[in-house]
C-alpha cells in the first residue's frame, strides 16, 4: 500500500457496491453478499483506496484533493477477467459465418480450421503484429470495465511465437498464462506426445520465466488426460500455477486431475456432470464459468447454480478469443450469468471481481472497494449498480479507473 501520492475523491455516487467478504474465494451464500452504500464516496491516495463511505460521513480533508463528481453514477470494483486469449493474429469471421449456417465448431477444428487457422495467422503476425494485437484487445477490455486481465498464449505452438505471445501480454499489462498445450500444431501431424516432448523440452524453461500459470486443453481432439497430466506436472515442477480447459464438450477427467494436482482452476465446465459438481465443490479448485463461449457456440450453459449451491468457488470470465467467444465484455457476461446461469447480479459481481482475483493470486489487492485495495473502479452510468447485469449489451461503462488514474 502506498502512503504517499495524490488524493482523488469520487463524490456523490448514487451507489457503491462491493463484494463484502474478505476471505477469497467466496462460496455459497457469501458469493451473493454484496455491500451497497447509497450516496457514497471513494477516497484514493495514489494507487490505493484510502476510504469508502457515505457522503454524510465524509469529514473535511486536509491538503490537496482532486474532487470528481460522480452524481448519477454507480461504482463497482474494477472487473477482473481471469480467462482470455488476446494473443492472436487474423480473425475467424469466415468460420463464424459457416457456423451460423450449421457447421459445427468441433468438425471445423477436426478439418484443420478452427484453432489451427488462428495458429497460422498468429505465426504470420510477427512480434510487432502480436504486440499490437494484444494492445488493441486489452484496450477493448478496458473500455468494458476490465482493470486486470489474464492473457494466454496458445496460438503459436512454436517456441518463438509462444514466447512472443507471453511477452506481448506482459508488455500490455496482462497476467500471462502459457497455454502451451492448446492444440497439436500441423507440423506434428496429430502426434501429441511428440509435441509435448518439444514443448516441455524447448519452450517450458523460457515460458516459466515469463508466465505465472500453465494451461492445457483437455478434450477429445486436443490432449488426453495422460498428456494433460504430463504437461501440468512438468509445468508445476518449473514453478507455474496450473489451470485447465476442461469439460467443454465432454468429460475427460479434468476435475479429478485438477483436484489431485492442486490446480487454481478448471475453466468451461459446460459438460460437467453431477459427480463433477460434487468433486469441484469439495475442493479448493475454482470453477471458471465462460457463458459467452457457450452462447457463441450454441452449447449448453455450465451448471453454475448447482455449483454455487453445492459450495463450489466459481469465477466468471469472457474467454475472449477469435473462435469460440469473440467477446471482451464482462458486463455482458454478468447479464448472461443472470439470465442463463441463474446467478444473481451480486453473485455475478463477486465472481468477476474478488473470485477472479483469487484465480490470479491477487485477491489481497484486487476485487473489492475497501481501504488498502488498489484503486481500480468502474463508474457505471446507471441509477442502480445491478444495471451491470440488467442492461443487456448496454453501453454503461462511463469510466474505468486503474490504480487511481483518471482516464
Ligand atoms: O477456451 N477450447 C479451447 N480454447 C478456446 C477456444 C480457442 C479457439 O477456438 O480459437 C476456448 O474456448
Ligand atoms: Fe479459453
Tab-separated table of C-alpha atoms and ligand atoms in Angstrom:
chain	number	residue	atom	x	y	z
A	1	UNK	CA	0.000	0.000	0.000
A	2	UNK	CA	1.302	3.479	-0.805
A	3	UNK	CA	1.003	6.088	1.963
A	4	UNK	CA	2.000	8.877	-0.402
A	5	UNK	CA	0.570	10.112	-3.666
A	6	UNK	CA	-2.093	12.442	-4.973
A	7	UNK	CA	-5.522	12.165	-3.442
A	8	UNK	CA	-8.636	11.737	-5.511
A	9	UNK	CA	-12.171	11.972	-4.138
A	10	UNK	CA	-15.008	10.484	-6.151
A	11	UNK	CA	-18.059	12.020	-4.533
A	12	UNK	CA	-21.841	11.839	-4.672
A	13	UNK	CA	-22.025	8.340	-6.136
A	14	UNK	CA	-25.630	7.138	-6.417
A	15	UNK	CA	-24.385	3.768	-5.134
A	16	UNK	CA	-21.170	1.951	-4.401
A	17	UNK	CA	-21.283	-1.853	-4.498
A	18	UNK	CA	-18.544	-4.208	-3.389
A	19	UNK	CA	-18.280	-7.889	-2.501
A	20	UNK	CA	-18.259	-7.884	1.276
A	21	UNK	CA	-16.242	-10.958	2.102
A	22	UNK	CA	-12.582	-10.715	2.924
A	23	UNK	CA	-11.927	-14.415	2.501
A	24	UNK	CA	-11.403	-15.350	-1.085
A	25	UNK	CA	-12.694	-17.264	-2.878
A	26	UNK	CA	-16.266	-16.624	-1.798
A	27	UNK	CA	-18.565	-19.665	-1.716
A	28	UNK	CA	-22.218	-20.433	-1.094
A	29	UNK	CA	-24.310	-17.569	0.315
A	30	UNK	CA	-21.198	-15.374	0.782
A	31	UNK	CA	-20.869	-15.150	-3.014
A	32	UNK	CA	-24.061	-13.089	-3.138
A	33	UNK	CA	-23.317	-10.816	-0.198
A	34	UNK	CA	-22.593	-7.506	-1.824
A	35	UNK	CA	-22.403	-4.435	0.360
A	36	UNK	CA	-24.213	-1.438	-1.126
A	37	UNK	CA	-23.722	2.138	0.075
A	38	UNK	CA	-26.126	4.825	-1.161
A	39	UNK	CA	-24.902	8.401	-1.706
A	40	UNK	CA	-21.313	7.304	-1.359
A	41	UNK	CA	-17.707	8.376	-1.879
A	42	UNK	CA	-14.389	6.706	-2.628
A	43	UNK	CA	-11.183	8.397	-1.498
A	44	UNK	CA	-7.975	7.270	-3.205
A	45	UNK	CA	-4.398	8.080	-2.277
A	46	UNK	CA	-2.000	7.357	-5.088
A	47	UNK	CA	-2.794	3.893	-6.420
A	48	UNK	CA	-4.656	2.746	-3.311
A	49	UNK	CA	-8.117	3.167	-1.806
A	50	UNK	CA	-7.880	5.099	1.456
A	51	UNK	CA	-11.539	5.155	2.450
A	52	UNK	CA	-15.058	4.442	1.224
A	53	UNK	CA	-18.238	5.577	2.905
A	54	UNK	CA	-21.445	7.559	2.786
A	55	UNK	CA	-21.244	11.257	1.888
A	56	UNK	CA	-22.687	12.239	5.240
A	57	UNK	CA	-19.761	10.510	6.974
A	58	UNK	CA	-17.171	12.393	4.906
A	59	UNK	CA	-15.013	14.601	7.133
A	60	UNK	CA	-13.110	17.669	5.920
A	61	UNK	CA	-9.982	16.609	4.065
A	62	UNK	CA	-6.690	18.409	4.668
A	63	UNK	CA	-4.307	19.187	1.849
A	64	UNK	CA	-4.741	18.882	-1.890
A	65	UNK	CA	-7.561	16.652	-3.020
A	66	UNK	CA	-8.853	16.418	-6.583
A	67	UNK	CA	-12.625	16.127	-6.363
A	68	UNK	CA	-14.684	14.499	-9.090
A	69	UNK	CA	-18.461	14.494	-9.047
A	70	UNK	CA	-19.940	11.067	-9.718
A	71	UNK	CA	-23.543	12.207	-9.392
A	72	UNK	CA	-25.884	9.800	-11.126
A	73	UNK	CA	-23.207	7.098	-11.396
A	74	UNK	CA	-22.545	3.855	-9.505
A	75	UNK	CA	-19.136	2.414	-8.607
A	76	UNK	CA	-18.156	-1.249	-8.602
A	77	UNK	CA	-14.646	-2.724	-8.270
A	78	UNK	CA	-12.551	-2.840	-11.402
A	79	UNK	CA	-13.523	-6.041	-13.206
A	80	UNK	CA	-11.016	-8.888	-13.314
A	81	UNK	CA	-11.063	-11.080	-16.428
A	82	UNK	CA	-9.233	-14.239	-15.364
A	83	UNK	CA	-9.513	-16.101	-18.710
A	84	UNK	CA	-8.751	-14.527	-22.100
A	85	UNK	CA	-6.846	-15.433	-25.276
A	86	UNK	CA	-5.798	-11.999	-26.611
A	87	UNK	CA	-2.588	-13.022	-28.433
A	88	UNK	CA	-3.738	-13.929	-31.912
A	89	UNK	CA	-3.475	-12.770	-35.485
A	90	UNK	CA	-6.266	-12.651	-38.050
A	91	UNK	CA	-9.863	-13.468	-37.303
A	92	UNK	CA	-12.381	-16.290	-37.723
A	93	UNK	CA	-15.235	-14.357	-39.275
A	94	UNK	CA	-15.377	-16.785	-42.189
A	95	UNK	CA	-15.725	-19.744	-39.821
A	96	UNK	CA	-18.273	-17.806	-37.784
A	97	UNK	CA	-20.383	-17.380	-40.909
A	98	UNK	CA	-20.095	-21.099	-41.720
A	99	UNK	CA	-21.162	-21.987	-38.192
A	100	UNK	CA	-24.118	-19.641	-38.499
A	101	UNK	CA	-25.144	-21.844	-41.437
A	102	UNK	CA	-24.904	-25.010	-39.354
A	103	UNK	CA	-21.241	-26.194	-39.437
A	104	UNK	CA	-20.021	-27.446	-36.047
A	105	UNK	CA	-17.042	-25.997	-34.146
A	106	UNK	CA	-15.600	-29.438	-33.486
A	107	UNK	CA	-15.915	-30.511	-37.147
A	108	UNK	CA	-14.171	-27.304	-38.315
A	109	UNK	CA	-11.380	-27.972	-35.802
A	110	UNK	CA	-11.033	-31.607	-36.919
A	111	UNK	CA	-10.758	-30.411	-40.531
A	112	UNK	CA	-7.685	-28.262	-39.788
A	113	UNK	CA	-9.613	-24.994	-39.370
A	114	UNK	CA	-10.580	-23.531	-36.025
A	115	UNK	CA	-7.673	-23.117	-33.609
A	116	UNK	CA	-5.170	-24.218	-36.273
A	117	UNK	CA	-6.245	-21.477	-38.684
A	118	UNK	CA	-5.526	-18.943	-35.933
A	119	UNK	CA	-2.149	-20.633	-35.361
A	120	UNK	CA	-1.247	-19.938	-38.993
A	121	UNK	CA	-2.327	-16.286	-38.738
A	122	UNK	CA	-0.595	-15.785	-35.383
A	123	UNK	CA	2.717	-17.196	-36.625
A	124	UNK	CA	2.466	-14.835	-39.602
A	125	UNK	CA	1.768	-11.767	-37.423
A	126	UNK	CA	5.343	-11.452	-36.142
A	127	UNK	CA	6.466	-9.984	-32.846
A	128	UNK	CA	5.274	-6.441	-33.598
A	129	UNK	CA	1.954	-7.594	-35.019
A	130	UNK	CA	1.311	-9.708	-31.963
A	131	UNK	CA	2.189	-6.906	-29.572
A	132	UNK	CA	-0.149	-4.565	-31.448
A	133	UNK	CA	-2.955	-7.155	-31.449
A	134	UNK	CA	-2.738	-7.637	-27.673
A	135	UNK	CA	-2.608	-3.872	-27.154
A	136	UNK	CA	-5.786	-3.445	-29.187
A	137	UNK	CA	-7.593	-6.297	-27.430
A	138	UNK	CA	-6.569	-5.041	-23.977
A	139	UNK	CA	-7.925	-1.590	-24.842
A	140	UNK	CA	-11.261	-3.148	-25.804
A	141	UNK	CA	-11.368	-4.904	-22.424
A	142	UNK	CA	-10.541	-1.686	-20.573
A	143	UNK	CA	-13.422	0.083	-22.319
A	144	UNK	CA	-15.716	-2.589	-20.856
A	145	UNK	CA	-14.531	-2.041	-17.281
A	146	UNK	CA	-11.782	-4.667	-17.084
A	147	UNK	CA	-8.883	-3.374	-14.990
A	148	UNK	CA	-6.915	-6.641	-14.770
A	149	UNK	CA	-6.826	-9.389	-17.360
A	150	UNK	CA	-5.149	-12.719	-17.692
A	151	UNK	CA	-3.924	-13.447	-21.220
A	152	UNK	CA	-2.979	-16.847	-22.604
A	153	UNK	CA	-0.585	-17.820	-25.354
A	154	UNK	CA	-1.575	-20.945	-27.272
A	155	UNK	CA	-1.883	-19.781	-30.892
A	156	UNK	CA	1.827	-20.006	-31.634
A	157	UNK	CA	2.698	-23.571	-30.637
A	158	UNK	CA	6.266	-22.945	-31.721
A	159	UNK	CA	8.938	-21.574	-29.428
A	160	UNK	CA	9.242	-18.113	-30.911
A	161	UNK	CA	5.544	-17.344	-31.202
A	162	UNK	CA	4.623	-18.774	-27.799
A	163	UNK	CA	7.278	-16.670	-26.084
A	164	UNK	CA	6.347	-13.593	-28.144
A	165	UNK	CA	2.720	-14.076	-27.084
A	166	UNK	CA	3.642	-14.202	-23.400
A	167	UNK	CA	5.822	-11.098	-23.768
A	168	UNK	CA	3.060	-9.256	-25.621
A	169	UNK	CA	0.622	-9.956	-22.769
A	170	UNK	CA	3.152	-8.886	-20.166
A	171	UNK	CA	4.076	-5.706	-22.064
A	172	UNK	CA	0.407	-4.794	-22.267
A	173	UNK	CA	-0.219	-5.099	-18.546
A	174	UNK	CA	-1.771	-8.569	-18.579
A	175	UNK	CA	-1.098	-11.610	-16.415
A	176	UNK	CA	0.462	-14.183	-18.785
A	177	UNK	CA	-0.517	-17.867	-18.866
A	178	UNK	CA	1.352	-20.348	-21.031
A	179	UNK	CA	-1.312	-22.348	-22.884
A	180	UNK	CA	1.434	-24.462	-24.389
A	181	UNK	CA	-0.915	-27.437	-24.770
A	182	UNK	CA	-3.786	-25.862	-26.708
A	183	UNK	CA	-3.625	-27.969	-29.871
A	184	UNK	CA	-1.115	-30.174	-31.696
A	185	UNK	CA	0.488	-27.970	-34.370
A	186	UNK	CA	0.193	-29.023	-38.024
A	187	UNK	CA	3.890	-29.930	-38.413
A	188	UNK	CA	3.493	-32.737	-35.843
A	189	UNK	CA	0.631	-34.322	-37.689
A	190	UNK	CA	-1.540	-35.141	-34.692
A	191	UNK	CA	1.275	-36.604	-32.555
A	192	UNK	CA	0.510	-35.012	-29.177
A	193	UNK	CA	3.279	-36.884	-27.346
A	194	UNK	CA	5.915	-35.673	-29.798
A	195	UNK	CA	4.572	-32.141	-29.457
A	196	UNK	CA	4.820	-32.333	-25.657
A	197	UNK	CA	8.420	-33.599	-25.965
A	198	UNK	CA	9.153	-30.398	-27.884
A	199	UNK	CA	7.056	-28.009	-25.755
A	200	UNK	CA	8.332	-29.248	-22.410
A	201	UNK	CA	11.926	-29.625	-23.581
A	202	UNK	CA	12.301	-26.488	-25.708
A	203	UNK	CA	9.691	-23.959	-24.589
A	204	UNK	CA	8.901	-24.555	-20.903
A	205	UNK	CA	12.248	-23.310	-19.488
A	206	UNK	CA	11.754	-19.864	-21.064
A	207	UNK	CA	7.950	-19.827	-20.714
A	208	UNK	CA	8.322	-20.416	-16.976
A	209	UNK	CA	10.251	-17.148	-16.675
A	210	UNK	CA	7.518	-15.166	-18.455
A	211	UNK	CA	4.235	-16.769	-17.368
A	212	UNK	CA	2.574	-17.145	-13.974
A	213	UNK	CA	0.496	-20.196	-14.855
A	214	UNK	CA	0.226	-23.014	-17.363
A	215	UNK	CA	-2.962	-24.186	-19.050
A	216	UNK	CA	-3.962	-27.219	-21.109
A	217	UNK	CA	-6.965	-28.016	-23.337
A	218	UNK	CA	-8.062	-31.439	-22.064
A	219	UNK	CA	-10.590	-32.571	-24.640
A	220	UNK	CA	-11.291	-35.096	-27.345
A	221	UNK	CA	-9.280	-33.938	-30.382
A	222	UNK	CA	-6.843	-31.922	-28.234
A	223	UNK	CA	-4.917	-33.504	-25.305
A	224	UNK	CA	-5.985	-36.563	-23.295
A	225	UNK	CA	-5.781	-36.933	-19.520
A	226	UNK	CA	-2.386	-38.670	-19.550
A	227	UNK	CA	-0.912	-35.937	-21.748
A	228	UNK	CA	-2.507	-33.211	-19.644
A	229	UNK	CA	-1.042	-34.761	-16.507
A	230	UNK	CA	2.407	-34.950	-18.056
A	231	UNK	CA	2.249	-31.323	-19.202
A	232	UNK	CA	0.879	-29.973	-15.929
A	233	UNK	CA	3.291	-31.913	-13.712
A	234	UNK	CA	6.248	-30.606	-15.705
A	235	UNK	CA	4.901	-27.052	-15.536
A	236	UNK	CA	4.284	-27.327	-11.811
A	237	UNK	CA	7.864	-28.548	-11.427
A	238	UNK	CA	9.014	-25.370	-13.201
A	239	UNK	CA	7.131	-23.229	-10.695
A	240	UNK	CA	3.979	-22.413	-12.657
A	241	UNK	CA	0.474	-22.396	-11.190
A	242	UNK	CA	-1.925	-24.720	-13.004
A	243	UNK	CA	-5.152	-24.126	-14.942
A	244	UNK	CA	-7.175	-26.426	-17.210
A	245	UNK	CA	-9.656	-26.019	-20.040
A	246	UNK	CA	-11.919	-28.890	-19.022
A	247	UNK	CA	-15.379	-30.383	-19.592
A	248	UNK	CA	-16.044	-28.062	-22.551
A	249	UNK	CA	-17.594	-30.679	-24.848
A	250	UNK	CA	-17.012	-33.939	-22.977
A	251	UNK	CA	-15.867	-35.009	-19.535
A	252	UNK	CA	-12.330	-36.357	-19.821
A	253	UNK	CA	-11.283	-36.275	-16.169
A	254	UNK	CA	-10.336	-32.602	-15.908
A	255	UNK	CA	-11.868	-32.049	-12.466
A	256	UNK	CA	-10.252	-35.051	-10.722
A	257	UNK	CA	-6.911	-34.172	-12.320
A	258	UNK	CA	-7.195	-30.514	-11.268
A	259	UNK	CA	-8.062	-31.503	-7.709
A	260	UNK	CA	-5.245	-34.034	-7.498
A	261	UNK	CA	-2.637	-31.608	-8.855
A	262	UNK	CA	-3.842	-28.631	-6.811
A	263	UNK	CA	-4.723	-26.523	-9.858
A	264	UNK	CA	-6.011	-22.997	-9.398
A	265	UNK	CA	-8.968	-23.510	-11.728
A	266	UNK	CA	-10.866	-25.631	-14.203
A	267	UNK	CA	-12.480	-23.492	-16.873
A	268	UNK	CA	-15.547	-24.092	-19.146
A	269	UNK	CA	-17.488	-26.924	-17.383
A	270	UNK	CA	-20.319	-26.911	-19.937
A	271	UNK	CA	-20.281	-30.744	-19.902
A	272	UNK	CA	-19.775	-31.233	-16.152
A	273	UNK	CA	-21.963	-33.932	-14.556
A	274	UNK	CA	-23.418	-34.072	-11.038
A	275	UNK	CA	-20.350	-36.063	-9.910
A	276	UNK	CA	-18.103	-33.352	-11.269
A	277	UNK	CA	-20.097	-30.682	-9.448
A	278	UNK	CA	-19.678	-32.586	-6.179
A	279	UNK	CA	-15.958	-33.136	-6.676
A	280	UNK	CA	-15.307	-29.494	-7.515
A	281	UNK	CA	-17.394	-28.276	-4.577
A	282	UNK	CA	-15.374	-30.402	-2.177
A	283	UNK	CA	-12.080	-28.942	-3.442
A	284	UNK	CA	-10.083	-25.715	-3.428
A	285	UNK	CA	-10.164	-25.504	-7.237
A	286	UNK	CA	-12.156	-22.586	-8.676
A	287	UNK	CA	-14.631	-23.340	-11.477
A	288	UNK	CA	-14.375	-20.599	-14.102
A	289	UNK	CA	-17.663	-20.053	-15.936
A	290	UNK	CA	-17.478	-18.797	-19.543
A	291	UNK	CA	-21.076	-18.206	-20.641
A	292	UNK	CA	-20.116	-16.064	-23.656
A	293	UNK	CA	-18.338	-19.093	-25.100
A	294	UNK	CA	-21.338	-21.381	-24.529
A	295	UNK	CA	-23.577	-18.752	-26.129
A	296	UNK	CA	-21.262	-18.107	-29.082
A	297	UNK	CA	-21.019	-21.828	-29.866
A	298	UNK	CA	-24.661	-22.585	-29.089
A	299	UNK	CA	-23.604	-25.055	-26.400
A	300	UNK	CA	-25.271	-25.871	-23.073
A	301	UNK	CA	-24.503	-23.438	-20.272
A	302	UNK	CA	-22.335	-24.703	-17.368
A	303	UNK	CA	-24.229	-25.892	-14.254
A	304	UNK	CA	-23.475	-22.685	-12.397
A	305	UNK	CA	-26.423	-22.760	-9.977
A	306	UNK	CA	-25.679	-26.338	-8.965
A	307	UNK	CA	-22.007	-25.473	-8.449
A	308	UNK	CA	-22.738	-22.470	-6.238
A	309	UNK	CA	-25.422	-24.293	-4.275
A	310	UNK	CA	-23.069	-27.226	-3.700
A	311	UNK	CA	-20.495	-24.811	-2.270
A	312	UNK	CA	-18.040	-24.643	-5.170
A	313	UNK	CA	-15.979	-21.487	-5.662
A	314	UNK	CA	-16.790	-20.024	-9.073
A	315	UNK	CA	-15.415	-17.151	-11.134
A	316	UNK	CA	-16.835	-15.570	-14.282
A	317	UNK	CA	-14.719	-14.656	-17.309
A	318	UNK	CA	-15.117	-13.798	-21.002
A	319	UNK	CA	-12.836	-16.411	-22.676
A	320	UNK	CA	-12.167	-13.646	-25.239
A	321	UNK	CA	-10.739	-15.341	-28.369
A	322	UNK	CA	-11.375	-15.282	-32.126
A	323	UNK	CA	-13.089	-18.670	-32.398
A	324	UNK	CA	-15.350	-19.583	-29.508
A	325	UNK	CA	-16.008	-16.224	-27.797
A	326	UNK	CA	-15.227	-13.042	-29.702
A	327	UNK	CA	-16.432	-11.047	-26.718
A	328	UNK	CA	-14.404	-8.890	-24.323
A	329	UNK	CA	-17.325	-7.682	-22.220
A	330	UNK	CA	-17.576	-8.794	-18.594
A	331	UNK	CA	-20.768	-6.721	-18.183
A	332	UNK	CA	-22.311	-8.861	-20.936
A	333	UNK	CA	-21.080	-11.972	-19.090
A	334	UNK	CA	-22.809	-10.661	-15.956
A	335	UNK	CA	-26.023	-10.362	-17.978
A	336	UNK	CA	-25.568	-13.925	-19.223
A	337	UNK	CA	-24.880	-15.065	-15.664
A	338	UNK	CA	-28.172	-13.548	-14.510
A	339	UNK	CA	-30.264	-14.675	-17.482
A	340	UNK	CA	-28.679	-18.043	-18.372
A	341	UNK	CA	-26.725	-19.271	-15.342
A	342	UNK	CA	-29.316	-18.362	-12.696
A	343	UNK	CA	-26.818	-16.343	-10.683
A	344	UNK	CA	-27.920	-13.112	-9.030
A	345	UNK	CA	-26.274	-9.842	-10.116
A	346	UNK	CA	-24.468	-9.904	-6.754
A	347	UNK	CA	-23.115	-13.418	-7.345
A	348	UNK	CA	-22.030	-12.406	-10.832
A	349	UNK	CA	-20.212	-9.339	-9.490
A	350	UNK	CA	-18.311	-11.341	-6.864
A	351	UNK	CA	-17.452	-13.955	-9.479
A	352	UNK	CA	-15.764	-11.447	-11.832
A	353	UNK	CA	-14.060	-9.406	-9.135
A	354	UNK	CA	-12.920	-10.994	-5.888
A	355	UNK	CA	-13.098	-14.641	-7.004
A	356	UNK	CA	-11.427	-13.914	-10.325
A	357	UNK	CA	-8.687	-12.056	-8.414
A	358	UNK	CA	-8.219	-15.214	-6.365
A	359	UNK	CA	-7.663	-17.276	-9.533
A	360	UNK	CA	-4.873	-14.819	-10.384
A	361	UNK	CA	-3.494	-14.907	-6.793
A	362	UNK	CA	-4.167	-11.182	-6.397
A	363	UNK	CA	-7.108	-11.163	-4.016
A	364	UNK	CA	-5.213	-9.212	-1.352
A	365	UNK	CA	-5.148	-6.115	-3.603
A	366	UNK	CA	-7.825	-6.588	-6.283
A	367	UNK	CA	-11.550	-7.220	-6.459
A	368	UNK	CA	-13.053	-5.068	-3.704
A	369	UNK	CA	-13.683	-1.414	-2.924
A	370	UNK	CA	-12.123	-1.213	0.530
A	371	UNK	CA	-9.189	0.535	2.206
A	372	UNK	CA	-5.848	-0.928	1.185
A	373	UNK	CA	-7.085	-2.321	-2.136
A	374	UNK	CA	-5.742	-0.986	-5.425
A	375	UNK	CA	-7.824	1.956	-6.609
A	376	UNK	CA	-9.406	0.125	-9.553
A	377	UNK	CA	-13.020	1.151	-10.127
A	378	UNK	CA	-15.665	1.158	-12.785
A	379	UNK	CA	-18.136	4.035	-12.871
A	380	UNK	CA	-21.429	2.869	-14.338
A	381	UNK	CA	-23.907	5.189	-15.992
A	382	UNK	CA	-26.824	3.729	-14.043
A	383	UNK	CA	-29.014	4.600	-11.048
A	384	UNK	CA	-28.575	1.109	-9.532
A	385	UNK	CA	-25.359	-0.951	-9.717
A	386	UNK	CA	-27.339	-4.042	-10.760
A	387	UNK	CA	-27.688	-2.483	-14.220
A	388	UNK	CA	-24.275	-4.143	-14.664
A	389	UNK	CA	-26.248	-7.336	-15.362
A	390	UNK	CA	-29.639	-5.818	-16.136
A	391	UNK	CA	-28.647	-3.599	-19.072
A	392	UNK	CA	-28.090	-6.369	-21.609
A	393	UNK	CA	-25.438	-5.247	-24.066
A	394	UNK	CA	-25.791	-1.694	-22.737
A	395	UNK	CA	-23.082	0.896	-23.049
A	396	UNK	CA	-22.955	1.595	-19.332
A	397	UNK	CA	-19.247	1.895	-18.511
A	398	UNK	CA	-18.762	5.634	-18.021
A	399	UNK	CA	-15.147	5.496	-16.804
A	400	UNK	CA	-12.602	2.826	-15.903
A	401	UNK	CA	-10.128	3.981	-13.249
A	402	UNK	CA	-6.940	1.934	-12.845
A	403	UNK	CA	-4.605	2.385	-9.855
A	404	UNK	CA	-6.163	5.739	-9.031
A	405	UNK	CA	-5.554	7.192	-12.512
A	406	UNK	CA	-8.462	9.017	-14.067
A	407	UNK	CA	-8.649	8.218	-17.797
B	1	LIG	O1	-11.342	-21.542	-24.448
B	1	LIG	N1	-11.348	-24.506	-26.037
B	1	LIG	C1	-10.230	-24.173	-26.255
B	1	LIG	N2	-9.740	-22.958	-26.487
B	1	LIG	C2	-10.512	-21.739	-26.629
B	1	LIG	C3	-11.033	-21.540	-27.991
B	1	LIG	C4	-9.989	-21.416	-28.970
B	1	LIG	C5	-10.443	-21.092	-30.359
B	1	LIG	O2	-11.488	-21.546	-30.850
B	1	LIG	O3	-9.671	-20.382	-31.000
B	1	LIG	C6	-11.648	-21.687	-25.611
B	1	LIG	O4	-12.814	-21.781	-25.961
B	2	LIG	FE1	-10.375	-20.415	-23.167
